[in-house]
Tab-separated table of C-alpha atoms and ligand atoms in Angstrom:
chain	number	residue	atom	x	y	z
A	22	MET	CA	-21.424	16.343	20.568
A	23	ARG	CA	-23.684	15.027	17.877
A	24	THR	CA	-22.976	13.183	14.639
A	25	GLN	CA	-24.841	10.940	12.242
A	26	VAL	CA	-22.702	7.782	12.554
A	27	ALA	CA	-20.369	7.110	15.498
A	28	ILE	CA	-17.613	4.711	14.445
A	29	VAL	CA	-15.796	2.756	17.149
A	30	GLY	CA	-12.324	1.639	16.001
A	31	ALA	CA	-9.860	3.027	13.455
A	32	GLY	CA	-8.719	-0.204	11.823
A	33	PRO	CA	-9.373	-0.773	8.127
A	34	ALA	CA	-13.133	-1.280	8.706
A	35	GLY	CA	-13.721	1.903	10.727
A	36	LEU	CA	-11.485	4.135	8.635
A	37	LEU	CA	-12.853	2.963	5.289
A	38	LEU	CA	-16.449	3.267	6.507
A	39	ALA	CA	-15.740	6.840	7.633
A	40	HIS	CA	-14.245	7.593	4.226
A	41	LEU	CA	-17.141	6.088	2.246
A	42	LEU	CA	-19.688	7.930	4.397
A	43	GLN	CA	-17.881	11.191	3.927
A	44	ARG	CA	-17.991	10.751	0.167
A	45	ALA	CA	-21.748	10.180	0.502
A	46	GLY	CA	-22.108	13.403	2.500
A	47	ILE	CA	-22.763	11.625	5.822
A	48	GLU	CA	-21.065	12.870	8.986
A	49	ALA	CA	-19.140	10.474	11.184
A	50	VAL	CA	-16.845	10.606	14.197
A	51	VAL	CA	-14.192	7.892	14.637
A	52	VAL	CA	-13.066	6.945	18.157
A	53	GLU	CA	-9.937	4.759	18.579
A	54	ILE	CA	-8.197	3.621	21.758
A	55	ARG	CA	-4.707	3.291	20.276
A	56	SER	CA	-2.317	6.007	19.116
A	57	ARG	CA	-2.001	6.993	15.478
A	58	GLU	CA	1.585	5.674	15.445
A	59	TYR	CA	0.500	2.286	16.782
A	60	ALA	CA	-2.361	1.952	14.284
A	61	GLU	CA	-0.082	2.901	11.396
A	62	GLN	CA	2.743	0.533	12.337
A	63	ARG	CA	0.730	-2.593	13.258
A	64	VAL	CA	1.927	-5.318	10.865
A	65	ARG	CA	-0.885	-7.665	9.911
A	66	ALA	CA	-2.550	-8.542	6.629
A	67	GLY	CA	-0.987	-7.892	3.264
A	68	VAL	CA	-3.007	-9.656	0.582
A	69	LEU	CA	-5.721	-7.520	-1.001
A	70	GLU	CA	-8.382	-9.115	-3.156
A	71	GLN	CA	-9.199	-7.563	-6.513
A	72	GLY	CA	-12.498	-6.205	-5.111
A	73	THR	CA	-10.709	-4.556	-2.168
A	74	VAL	CA	-8.234	-2.862	-4.519
A	75	ASP	CA	-11.112	-1.690	-6.730
A	76	VAL	CA	-13.004	-0.149	-3.773
A	77	LEU	CA	-9.931	1.756	-2.576
A	78	ILE	CA	-9.081	3.067	-6.051
A	79	GLU	CA	-12.688	3.978	-6.961
A	80	ASN	CA	-12.971	5.969	-3.754
A	81	GLY	CA	-9.832	8.020	-4.198
A	82	VAL	CA	-7.567	6.321	-1.636
A	83	GLY	CA	-5.677	4.034	-3.994
A	84	ALA	CA	-3.021	6.281	-5.552
A	85	ARG	CA	-0.105	4.926	-3.494
A	86	LEU	CA	-1.549	1.417	-3.642
A	87	LYS	CA	-1.488	1.633	-7.464
A	88	ARG	CA	2.128	2.858	-7.369
A	89	GLU	CA	3.560	0.604	-4.683
A	90	GLY	CA	1.254	-2.454	-4.515
A	91	LEU	CA	2.701	-5.658	-5.951
A	92	VAL	CA	0.201	-7.272	-8.320
A	93	HIS	CA	0.379	-11.089	-8.245
A	94	HIS	CA	-1.086	-13.368	-10.876
A	95	GLY	CA	-0.379	-16.699	-9.175
A	96	VAL	CA	0.497	-18.542	-5.960
A	97	GLU	CA	2.522	-21.682	-5.375
A	98	LEU	CA	1.610	-24.767	-3.369
A	99	ARG	CA	4.686	-26.758	-2.229
A	100	PHE	CA	4.362	-30.297	-0.930
A	101	ALA	CA	6.160	-33.642	-1.188
A	102	GLY	CA	9.325	-31.812	-2.292
A	103	ARG	CA	7.769	-30.056	-5.308
A	104	GLY	CA	6.275	-26.665	-6.131
A	105	HIS	CA	3.090	-26.237	-8.206
A	106	ARG	CA	1.904	-22.868	-9.483
A	107	ILE	CA	-1.798	-21.961	-9.479
A	108	ASP	CA	-2.368	-19.351	-12.183
A	109	LEU	CA	-4.929	-17.131	-10.466
A	110	THR	CA	-5.398	-14.728	-13.358
A	111	GLU	CA	-5.813	-17.327	-16.061
A	112	LEU	CA	-8.254	-19.357	-13.949
A	113	THR	CA	-10.418	-16.384	-12.943
A	114	GLY	CA	-10.821	-14.525	-16.203
A	115	GLY	CA	-8.192	-11.888	-15.488
A	116	ARG	CA	-8.468	-11.249	-11.738
A	117	SER	CA	-5.433	-10.957	-9.433
A	118	ILE	CA	-4.374	-10.124	-5.863
A	119	THR	CA	-2.243	-7.197	-4.713
A	120	VAL	CA	0.304	-7.325	-1.912
A	121	TYR	CA	0.148	-4.056	0.040
A	122	GLY	CA	0.515	-3.984	3.821
A	123	GLN	CA	-2.551	-3.378	5.978
A	124	GLN	CA	-0.638	-0.631	7.782
A	125	GLU	CA	-0.195	1.132	4.429
A	126	VAL	CA	-3.967	0.973	3.825
A	127	VAL	CA	-4.457	2.416	7.324
A	128	LYS	CA	-1.916	5.206	6.663
A	129	ASP	CA	-3.665	6.154	3.405
A	130	LEU	CA	-7.100	6.243	5.067
A	131	VAL	CA	-5.881	8.231	8.104
A	132	ALA	CA	-4.183	10.733	5.771
A	133	ALA	CA	-7.384	11.131	3.719
A	134	ARG	CA	-9.483	11.711	6.838
A	135	LEU	CA	-7.097	14.218	8.391
A	136	ALA	CA	-6.702	16.055	5.059
A	137	ALA	CA	-10.512	16.431	4.969
A	138	GLY	CA	-10.457	17.850	8.518
A	139	ALA	CA	-12.908	15.118	9.601
A	140	PRO	CA	-13.074	14.052	13.275
A	141	LEU	CA	-10.850	11.151	14.337
A	142	TYR	CA	-9.946	10.705	18.018
A	143	PHE	CA	-6.887	8.562	18.729
A	144	GLU	CA	-5.949	7.456	22.270
A	145	ALA	CA	-9.506	7.584	23.581
A	146	SER	CA	-10.244	5.588	26.734
A	147	ASP	CA	-13.319	4.241	28.568
A	148	VAL	CA	-15.143	3.901	25.264
A	149	ARG	CA	-18.730	2.758	25.883
A	150	VAL	CA	-21.736	2.295	23.625
A	151	ALA	CA	-25.331	2.640	24.851
A	152	GLY	CA	-28.884	3.315	23.721
A	153	PHE	CA	-28.604	1.296	20.519
A	154	ASP	CA	-31.879	-0.445	21.346
A	155	THR	CA	-33.523	2.988	21.006
A	156	ASP	CA	-33.351	5.668	18.318
A	157	ARG	CA	-30.936	7.668	20.507
A	158	PRO	CA	-27.657	5.729	20.547
A	159	ARG	CA	-24.710	7.251	22.349
A	160	VAL	CA	-20.961	6.660	22.538
A	161	THR	CA	-19.082	7.997	25.560
A	162	PHE	CA	-15.306	8.190	25.942
A	163	ARG	CA	-12.449	10.070	27.574
A	164	HIS	CA	-9.969	11.994	25.477
A	165	GLU	CA	-7.103	14.197	26.673
A	166	GLY	CA	-8.561	14.173	30.183
A	167	ARG	CA	-12.075	15.232	29.156
A	168	GLU	CA	-15.304	13.206	29.092
A	169	HIS	CA	-17.158	13.179	25.777
A	170	ALA	CA	-20.715	12.063	24.965
A	171	LEU	CA	-21.451	11.527	21.302
A	172	ASP	CA	-25.132	11.300	20.319
A	173	CYS	CA	-25.773	9.723	16.931
A	174	ASP	CA	-28.255	7.971	14.660
A	175	PHE	CA	-26.197	4.779	14.342
A	176	ILE	CA	-23.137	3.165	15.895
A	177	ALA	CA	-20.715	1.176	13.733
A	178	GLY	CA	-18.830	-1.373	15.840
A	179	CYS	CA	-15.519	-1.630	13.954
A	180	ASP	CA	-13.431	-2.287	17.060
A	181	GLY	CA	-11.972	-5.670	16.214
A	182	PHE	CA	-12.277	-9.057	17.874
A	183	ARG	CA	-11.619	-7.862	21.435
A	184	GLY	CA	-13.521	-4.588	21.202
A	185	THR	CA	-16.371	-3.295	23.310
A	186	CYS	CA	-19.243	-3.205	20.791
A	187	ARG	CA	-19.978	-6.895	20.376
A	188	ALA	CA	-19.491	-7.384	24.126
A	189	SER	CA	-22.163	-4.712	24.797
A	190	ILE	CA	-24.893	-6.615	22.960
A	191	PRO	CA	-27.157	-8.398	25.471
A	192	ALA	CA	-26.213	-12.019	26.100
A	193	GLY	CA	-28.427	-14.354	24.119
A	194	SER	CA	-29.007	-11.943	21.243
A	195	LEU	CA	-26.084	-13.250	19.202
A	196	ALA	CA	-25.423	-16.785	17.969
A	197	VAL	CA	-21.703	-17.544	18.103
A	198	HIS	CA	-20.015	-20.163	15.889
A	199	GLU	CA	-16.405	-20.819	16.749
A	200	ARG	CA	-13.413	-23.085	16.144
A	201	ALA	CA	-9.959	-22.844	17.725
A	202	TYR	CA	-7.081	-24.599	15.945
A	203	PRO	CA	-4.362	-26.596	17.710
A	204	PHE	CA	-1.581	-24.480	16.193
A	205	ALA	CA	-0.443	-20.873	15.698
A	206	TRP	CA	1.737	-18.893	13.265
A	207	LEU	CA	5.134	-17.498	14.109
A	208	GLY	CA	5.503	-14.583	11.681
A	209	ILE	CA	8.657	-12.608	10.876
A	210	LEU	CA	9.439	-9.572	8.768
A	211	ALA	CA	12.945	-9.820	7.321
A	212	ALA	CA	15.110	-7.176	5.657
A	213	ALA	CA	15.657	-9.401	2.642
A	214	ALA	CA	14.635	-8.983	-0.984
A	215	PRO	CA	11.893	-11.532	-1.776
A	216	SER	CA	13.542	-14.429	-3.619
A	217	ARG	CA	10.458	-15.009	-5.775
A	218	ASP	CA	7.649	-12.827	-7.105
A	219	GLU	CA	4.675	-14.797	-5.760
A	220	LEU	CA	3.504	-16.286	-2.450
A	221	ALA	CA	4.417	-19.898	-1.654
A	222	TYR	CA	2.331	-22.050	0.722
A	223	ALA	CA	4.200	-25.137	1.973
A	224	ASN	CA	2.755	-28.298	3.506
A	225	HIS	CA	5.685	-30.152	5.100
A	226	GLU	CA	5.842	-33.063	7.539
A	227	ARG	CA	7.184	-30.638	10.152
A	228	GLY	CA	4.281	-28.239	9.573
A	229	PHE	CA	3.061	-25.386	7.422
A	230	ALA	CA	5.195	-22.474	6.157
A	231	LEU	CA	4.280	-19.404	4.095
A	232	PHE	CA	6.512	-17.173	2.021
A	233	SER	CA	5.145	-13.684	1.366
A	234	MET	CA	6.517	-10.157	1.043
A	235	ARG	CA	5.658	-6.566	1.860
A	236	SER	CA	7.891	-4.676	-0.590
A	237	PRO	CA	10.828	-5.288	-2.955
A	238	GLU	CA	13.100	-5.076	0.126
A	239	VAL	CA	11.066	-6.874	2.812
A	240	THR	CA	10.111	-10.550	3.021
A	241	ARG	CA	7.280	-11.805	5.273
A	242	LEU	CA	7.515	-15.421	6.437
A	243	TYR	CA	5.399	-17.639	8.674
A	244	LEU	CA	5.927	-20.993	10.387
A	245	GLN	CA	3.296	-23.198	11.974
A	246	VAL	CA	4.087	-23.555	15.706
A	247	ALA	CA	2.250	-24.751	18.823
A	248	PRO	CA	-0.439	-22.398	20.184
A	249	ASP	CA	1.503	-21.935	23.447
A	250	GLU	CA	4.885	-21.525	21.727
A	251	SER	CA	7.263	-19.022	23.320
A	252	LEU	CA	9.180	-16.647	21.058
A	253	ASP	CA	12.170	-17.098	23.382
A	254	GLU	CA	12.556	-20.617	22.014
A	255	TRP	CA	13.143	-19.267	18.508
A	256	SER	CA	16.613	-17.902	17.853
A	257	ASP	CA	17.176	-16.327	14.423
A	258	ASP	CA	19.161	-19.417	13.403
A	259	ARG	CA	16.354	-21.749	14.400
A	260	VAL	CA	13.771	-19.680	12.468
A	261	TRP	CA	15.860	-19.718	9.281
A	262	SER	CA	16.804	-23.367	9.577
A	263	GLU	CA	13.154	-24.381	10.013
A	264	LEU	CA	12.055	-22.211	7.092
A	265	HIS	CA	14.711	-23.750	4.849
A	266	THR	CA	13.639	-27.261	5.849
A	267	ARG	CA	9.955	-26.654	5.195
A	268	PHE	CA	10.461	-24.909	1.844
A	269	ALA	CA	13.055	-27.423	0.520
A	270	GLY	CA	12.160	-28.851	-2.883
A	271	ASP	CA	13.608	-30.266	-6.061
A	272	ASP	CA	13.812	-26.785	-7.646
A	273	GLY	CA	16.310	-25.667	-4.974
A	274	TRP	CA	14.286	-22.504	-4.265
A	275	GLN	CA	14.720	-20.903	-0.816
A	276	PRO	CA	13.831	-17.547	0.773
A	277	ASN	CA	16.658	-15.036	1.158
A	278	GLU	CA	17.835	-14.476	4.713
A	279	GLY	CA	18.113	-11.028	6.282
A	280	ALA	CA	17.905	-9.217	9.615
A	281	ILE	CA	14.647	-10.063	11.415
A	282	LEU	CA	12.877	-6.721	11.868
A	283	GLU	CA	9.865	-7.976	13.755
A	284	ARG	CA	8.433	-11.263	15.041
A	285	GLY	CA	5.195	-12.360	16.653
A	286	ILE	CA	2.924	-15.327	17.313
A	287	THR	CA	-0.699	-15.288	16.123
A	288	GLY	CA	-3.337	-17.758	17.266
A	289	MET	CA	-5.676	-19.276	14.706
A	290	ARG	CA	-9.412	-19.047	15.120
A	291	SER	CA	-12.632	-19.171	13.146
A	292	PHE	CA	-15.448	-17.141	14.698
A	293	VAL	CA	-18.771	-15.704	13.540
A	294	ALA	CA	-21.295	-13.806	15.674
A	295	GLU	CA	-24.667	-13.379	14.029
A	296	PRO	CA	-26.683	-11.364	13.269
A	297	MET	CA	-24.209	-8.537	12.647
A	298	ARG	CA	-26.728	-5.962	13.817
A	299	HIS	CA	-28.489	-5.246	17.086
A	300	GLY	CA	-30.901	-2.319	16.897
A	301	ARG	CA	-28.875	0.662	15.748
A	302	LEU	CA	-25.509	-0.983	16.389
A	303	PHE	CA	-23.906	-2.550	13.308
A	304	LEU	CA	-20.841	-4.803	13.673
A	305	ALA	CA	-18.284	-4.866	10.853
A	306	GLY	CA	-14.971	-6.632	10.252
A	307	ASP	CA	-13.202	-8.544	13.011
A	308	ALA	CA	-15.767	-7.291	15.550
A	309	ALA	CA	-18.194	-9.763	13.970
A	310	HIS	CA	-16.019	-12.498	12.480
A	311	ILE	CA	-12.501	-13.943	12.465
A	312	VAL	CA	-10.864	-16.314	10.017
A	313	PRO	CA	-7.536	-18.116	10.300
A	314	PRO	CA	-5.106	-16.101	8.129
A	315	THR	CA	-4.353	-18.960	5.700
A	316	GLY	CA	-6.941	-17.734	3.179
A	317	ALA	CA	-5.901	-14.043	3.532
A	318	LYS	CA	-9.522	-13.029	4.001
A	319	GLY	CA	-9.794	-11.007	7.271
A	320	LEU	CA	-8.982	-7.552	5.938
A	321	ASN	CA	-10.912	-8.220	2.739
A	322	LEU	CA	-14.044	-9.190	4.653
A	323	ALA	CA	-13.781	-6.002	6.712
A	324	VAL	CA	-13.715	-3.982	3.492
A	325	ALA	CA	-16.661	-5.926	2.026
A	326	ASP	CA	-18.763	-5.363	5.190
A	327	VAL	CA	-18.300	-1.605	5.299
A	328	ARG	CA	-18.962	-1.286	1.599
A	329	VAL	CA	-22.398	-2.864	2.187
A	330	LEU	CA	-22.998	-0.772	5.314
A	331	ALA	CA	-22.013	2.531	3.684
A	332	ARG	CA	-24.426	1.917	0.800
A	333	ALA	CA	-27.268	0.979	3.140
A	334	LEU	CA	-26.697	4.076	5.293
A	335	ALA	CA	-26.532	6.286	2.195
A	336	ARG	CA	-29.925	4.975	1.062
A	337	TRP	CA	-31.380	5.522	4.543
A	338	TYR	CA	-30.173	9.131	4.687
A	339	ALA	CA	-31.080	9.926	1.076
A	340	ALA	CA	-34.522	8.339	0.874
A	341	GLY	CA	-35.393	6.903	4.293
A	342	GLU	CA	-35.046	3.396	2.837
A	343	GLU	CA	-34.791	0.705	5.541
A	344	GLU	CA	-34.286	-2.271	3.207
A	345	GLY	CA	-30.508	-2.004	2.916
A	346	LEU	CA	-30.021	-1.750	6.668
A	347	ALA	CA	-32.485	-4.606	7.252
A	348	ALA	CA	-30.553	-6.798	4.791
A	349	TYR	CA	-27.067	-5.759	6.046
A	350	SER	CA	-26.366	-8.788	8.222
A	351	ALA	CA	-27.685	-11.407	5.804
A	352	THR	CA	-25.893	-9.788	2.848
A	353	CYS	CA	-22.541	-9.750	4.657
A	354	LEU	CA	-22.931	-13.201	6.183
A	355	ARG	CA	-23.238	-14.888	2.801
A	356	ARG	CA	-19.761	-13.648	1.916
A	357	VAL	CA	-18.460	-14.227	5.453
A	358	TRP	CA	-19.479	-17.895	5.466
A	359	ARG	CA	-17.951	-18.473	2.009
A	360	ALA	CA	-14.685	-17.014	3.362
A	361	GLU	CA	-15.021	-18.987	6.613
A	362	HIS	CA	-15.279	-22.196	4.634
A	363	PHE	CA	-12.377	-21.328	2.309
A	364	SER	CA	-10.129	-20.296	5.215
A	365	TRP	CA	-10.952	-23.456	7.175
A	366	TRP	CA	-10.370	-25.588	4.055
A	367	MET	CA	-6.986	-24.003	3.237
A	368	THR	CA	-5.954	-24.300	6.890
A	369	SER	CA	-6.967	-27.976	7.107
A	370	MET	CA	-5.241	-28.821	3.826
A	371	LEU	CA	-1.933	-27.145	4.664
A	372	HIS	CA	-1.286	-27.622	8.418
A	373	ARG	CA	-0.196	-30.681	10.392
A	374	ALA	CA	-2.497	-31.368	13.329
A	375	PRO	CA	-0.771	-32.609	16.500
A	376	GLY	CA	-0.974	-36.387	16.657
A	377	GLU	CA	-2.185	-36.557	13.058
A	378	ASP	CA	-2.409	-40.125	11.802
A	379	SER	CA	-1.251	-41.492	8.454
A	380	PHE	CA	-4.801	-41.591	7.094
A	381	ARG	CA	-5.330	-37.848	7.538
A	382	ARG	CA	-1.867	-37.162	6.113
A	383	ARG	CA	-2.638	-39.189	2.986
A	384	LEU	CA	-5.965	-37.373	2.596
A	385	GLN	CA	-4.173	-34.008	2.732
A	386	LEU	CA	-1.701	-35.053	0.072
A	387	ALA	CA	-4.511	-36.463	-2.100
A	388	GLN	CA	-6.366	-33.146	-1.814
A	389	LEU	CA	-3.259	-31.126	-2.685
A	390	GLU	CA	-2.536	-33.401	-5.644
A	391	TYR	CA	-6.115	-32.925	-6.849
A	392	VAL	CA	-5.921	-29.110	-6.555
A	393	VAL	CA	-2.738	-28.914	-8.635
A	394	THR	CA	-3.799	-31.409	-11.323
A	395	SER	CA	-7.525	-30.717	-11.817
A	396	ARG	CA	-8.487	-27.474	-13.548
A	397	ALA	CA	-11.861	-27.540	-11.771
A	398	ALA	CA	-10.244	-27.865	-8.325
A	399	ALA	CA	-7.593	-25.227	-9.094
A	400	THR	CA	-10.295	-22.849	-10.347
A	401	SER	CA	-12.214	-23.264	-7.106
A	402	LEU	CA	-9.128	-22.327	-5.088
A	403	ALA	CA	-8.314	-19.429	-7.424
A	404	GLU	CA	-11.762	-17.808	-7.441
A	405	ASN	CA	-11.960	-17.932	-3.657
A	406	TYR	CA	-8.415	-16.655	-3.242
A	407	VAL	CA	-8.811	-13.603	-5.495
A	408	GLY	CA	-12.231	-13.042	-3.875
A	409	MET	CA	-15.722	-13.557	-5.202
A	410	PRO	CA	-16.917	-10.505	-7.159
A	411	PHE	CA	-19.163	-8.203	-5.131
A	412	GLY	CA	-22.779	-9.147	-5.544
A	413	THR	CA	-21.992	-12.856	-5.071
A	414	PRO	CA	-21.194	-14.468	-1.717
B	533	LIG	C1	-0.916	-11.210	12.866
B	533	LIG	C2	-2.088	-11.085	11.940
B	533	LIG	C3	-1.922	-11.411	10.599
B	533	LIG	C4	-2.984	-11.286	9.716
B	533	LIG	N1	-2.801	-11.604	8.409
B	533	LIG	C5	-3.807	-11.420	7.530
B	533	LIG	C6	-3.636	-11.638	6.129
B	533	LIG	O1	-2.570	-12.054	5.668
B	533	LIG	N2	-4.661	-11.368	5.290
B	533	LIG	C7	-5.881	-10.904	5.757
B	533	LIG	O2	-6.786	-10.632	4.939
B	533	LIG	N3	-6.077	-10.704	7.067
B	533	LIG	C8	-5.078	-10.939	7.969
B	533	LIG	N4	-5.264	-10.696	9.294
B	533	LIG	C9	-6.562	-10.225	9.710
B	533	LIG	C10	-6.702	-8.731	9.499
B	533	LIG	O3	-5.580	-8.066	10.001
B	533	LIG	C11	-7.990	-8.282	10.187
B	533	LIG	O4	-9.050	-9.066	9.687
B	533	LIG	C12	-8.262	-6.810	9.978
B	533	LIG	O5	-7.385	-6.058	10.763
B	533	LIG	C13	-9.700	-6.474	10.355
B	533	LIG	O6	-9.895	-5.088	10.344
B	533	LIG	P1	-10.876	-4.425	11.385
B	533	LIG	O7	-10.848	-2.969	11.078
B	533	LIG	O8	-12.168	-5.135	11.385
B	533	LIG	O9	-10.264	-4.724	12.809
B	533	LIG	P2	-8.887	-4.207	13.455
B	533	LIG	O10	-7.854	-4.037	12.423
B	533	LIG	O11	-8.630	-5.119	14.602
B	533	LIG	O12	-9.249	-2.758	13.983
B	533	LIG	C14	-10.019	-2.552	15.138
B	533	LIG	C15	-9.609	-1.231	15.759
B	533	LIG	O13	-10.444	-0.974	16.882
B	533	LIG	C16	-9.631	-0.500	17.956
B	533	LIG	N5	-10.350	-0.786	19.210
B	533	LIG	C17	-10.412	-1.938	19.910
B	533	LIG	N6	-11.205	-1.774	20.989
B	533	LIG	C18	-11.652	-0.499	20.957
B	533	LIG	C19	-12.501	0.244	21.808
B	533	LIG	N7	-13.048	-0.288	22.905
B	533	LIG	N8	-12.770	1.519	21.473
B	533	LIG	C20	-12.224	2.078	20.359
B	533	LIG	N9	-11.400	1.426	19.521
B	533	LIG	C21	-11.119	0.143	19.818
B	533	LIG	C22	-8.334	-1.268	17.788
B	533	LIG	O14	-7.254	-0.623	18.439
B	533	LIG	C23	-8.186	-1.277	16.268
B	533	LIG	O15	-7.480	-0.139	15.800
B	533	LIG	C24	-4.242	-10.823	10.201
B	533	LIG	C25	-4.409	-10.519	11.546
B	533	LIG	C26	-3.360	-10.648	12.418
B	533	LIG	C27	-3.570	-10.326	13.873
């Protein structure tokens, strides 16, 4: 088999890259180890920046997003028993975020690819990348019992944090910057109508909590827990009781309870591998960088990366221009590091570290107080949260 761009991984990064390339008249083959059902049901991110929404709509995969996405103009910070709204739209000259599940983005992109009859292999195994130091890269894999070898001009490593692409780059060629956090998130999906229209981030003495939603019928909630926490320790009653404690405030607001449809524990990590290119292998999305989910940036960074990569590849195929590909890593990393800082900052401001002393606690509260009372500080949070416009970091 031969194609122009071999894409490893059918998460948001791989699927959107394939879609953008197809619109530019560039052939691609997508190879994914999981099943279509698994990829389309995996519950993860849900907050789309304005720029992410714009890219999906401009490229013809935003019809359902426009119909079903929940546009939010603010978020709430809750601490010391009170809630404070940050008006994202007013502070950013009209920008907003949209709540639309990552699995819905994946469904829309898979549907677009299959409708176009473009190649997408689910349930591949033994996926390997080779030859990317030369001008003859190759991806090999097994599918439905047969061995496949895919020759290509470029490989896009969109296979997530634990994928094979980054791991195939020779040791010593990448600089890795990393931070693990001493806590994790226990996340639930509940069959309960969201009891408010906007997200609420709570800093409580017992730890962080986040109120979010996925639809008018489904609430998404998170609790800070220990990194080695066992789900077995968390009965439904304990989950709800802890959520009610951490969200308690003088306005009496609380999330609605409902049947817990799904639960899971997610570790928190910051990670960047740079450069995001090695020869003809380009890393995009979680394959190159991870942020703790507090800033809601992971999916949005994946979209920003592949937007840059698709444009650079289009210029290479149309006019033989190398500049875009040469600048790919540096262009993406400016945005990545802005998001890394924002995600680290939000995480540090909102979570309780084990053994935290009174000094650090007072600093957190002083920072929160500053963000909700200073227009300059609130604007900084808001512009990062809705996402910097493309063309800036
Ligand atoms: C529980 C959780 C909650 C999150 N919440 C948020 C949030 O609120 N907001 C936000 O912006 N981000 C959030 N994120 C992060 C966000 O989900 C990721 O940043 C996003 O999925 C990145 O997309 P991606 O396409 O780069 O990687 P992925 O979505 O990880 O996709 C990679 C794909 O590659 C496939 N793959 C792996 N190895 C191979 C291989 N060897 N060969 C072929 N295919 C392979 C995988 O099966 C997967 O389908 C969350 C993540 C998690 C885990």
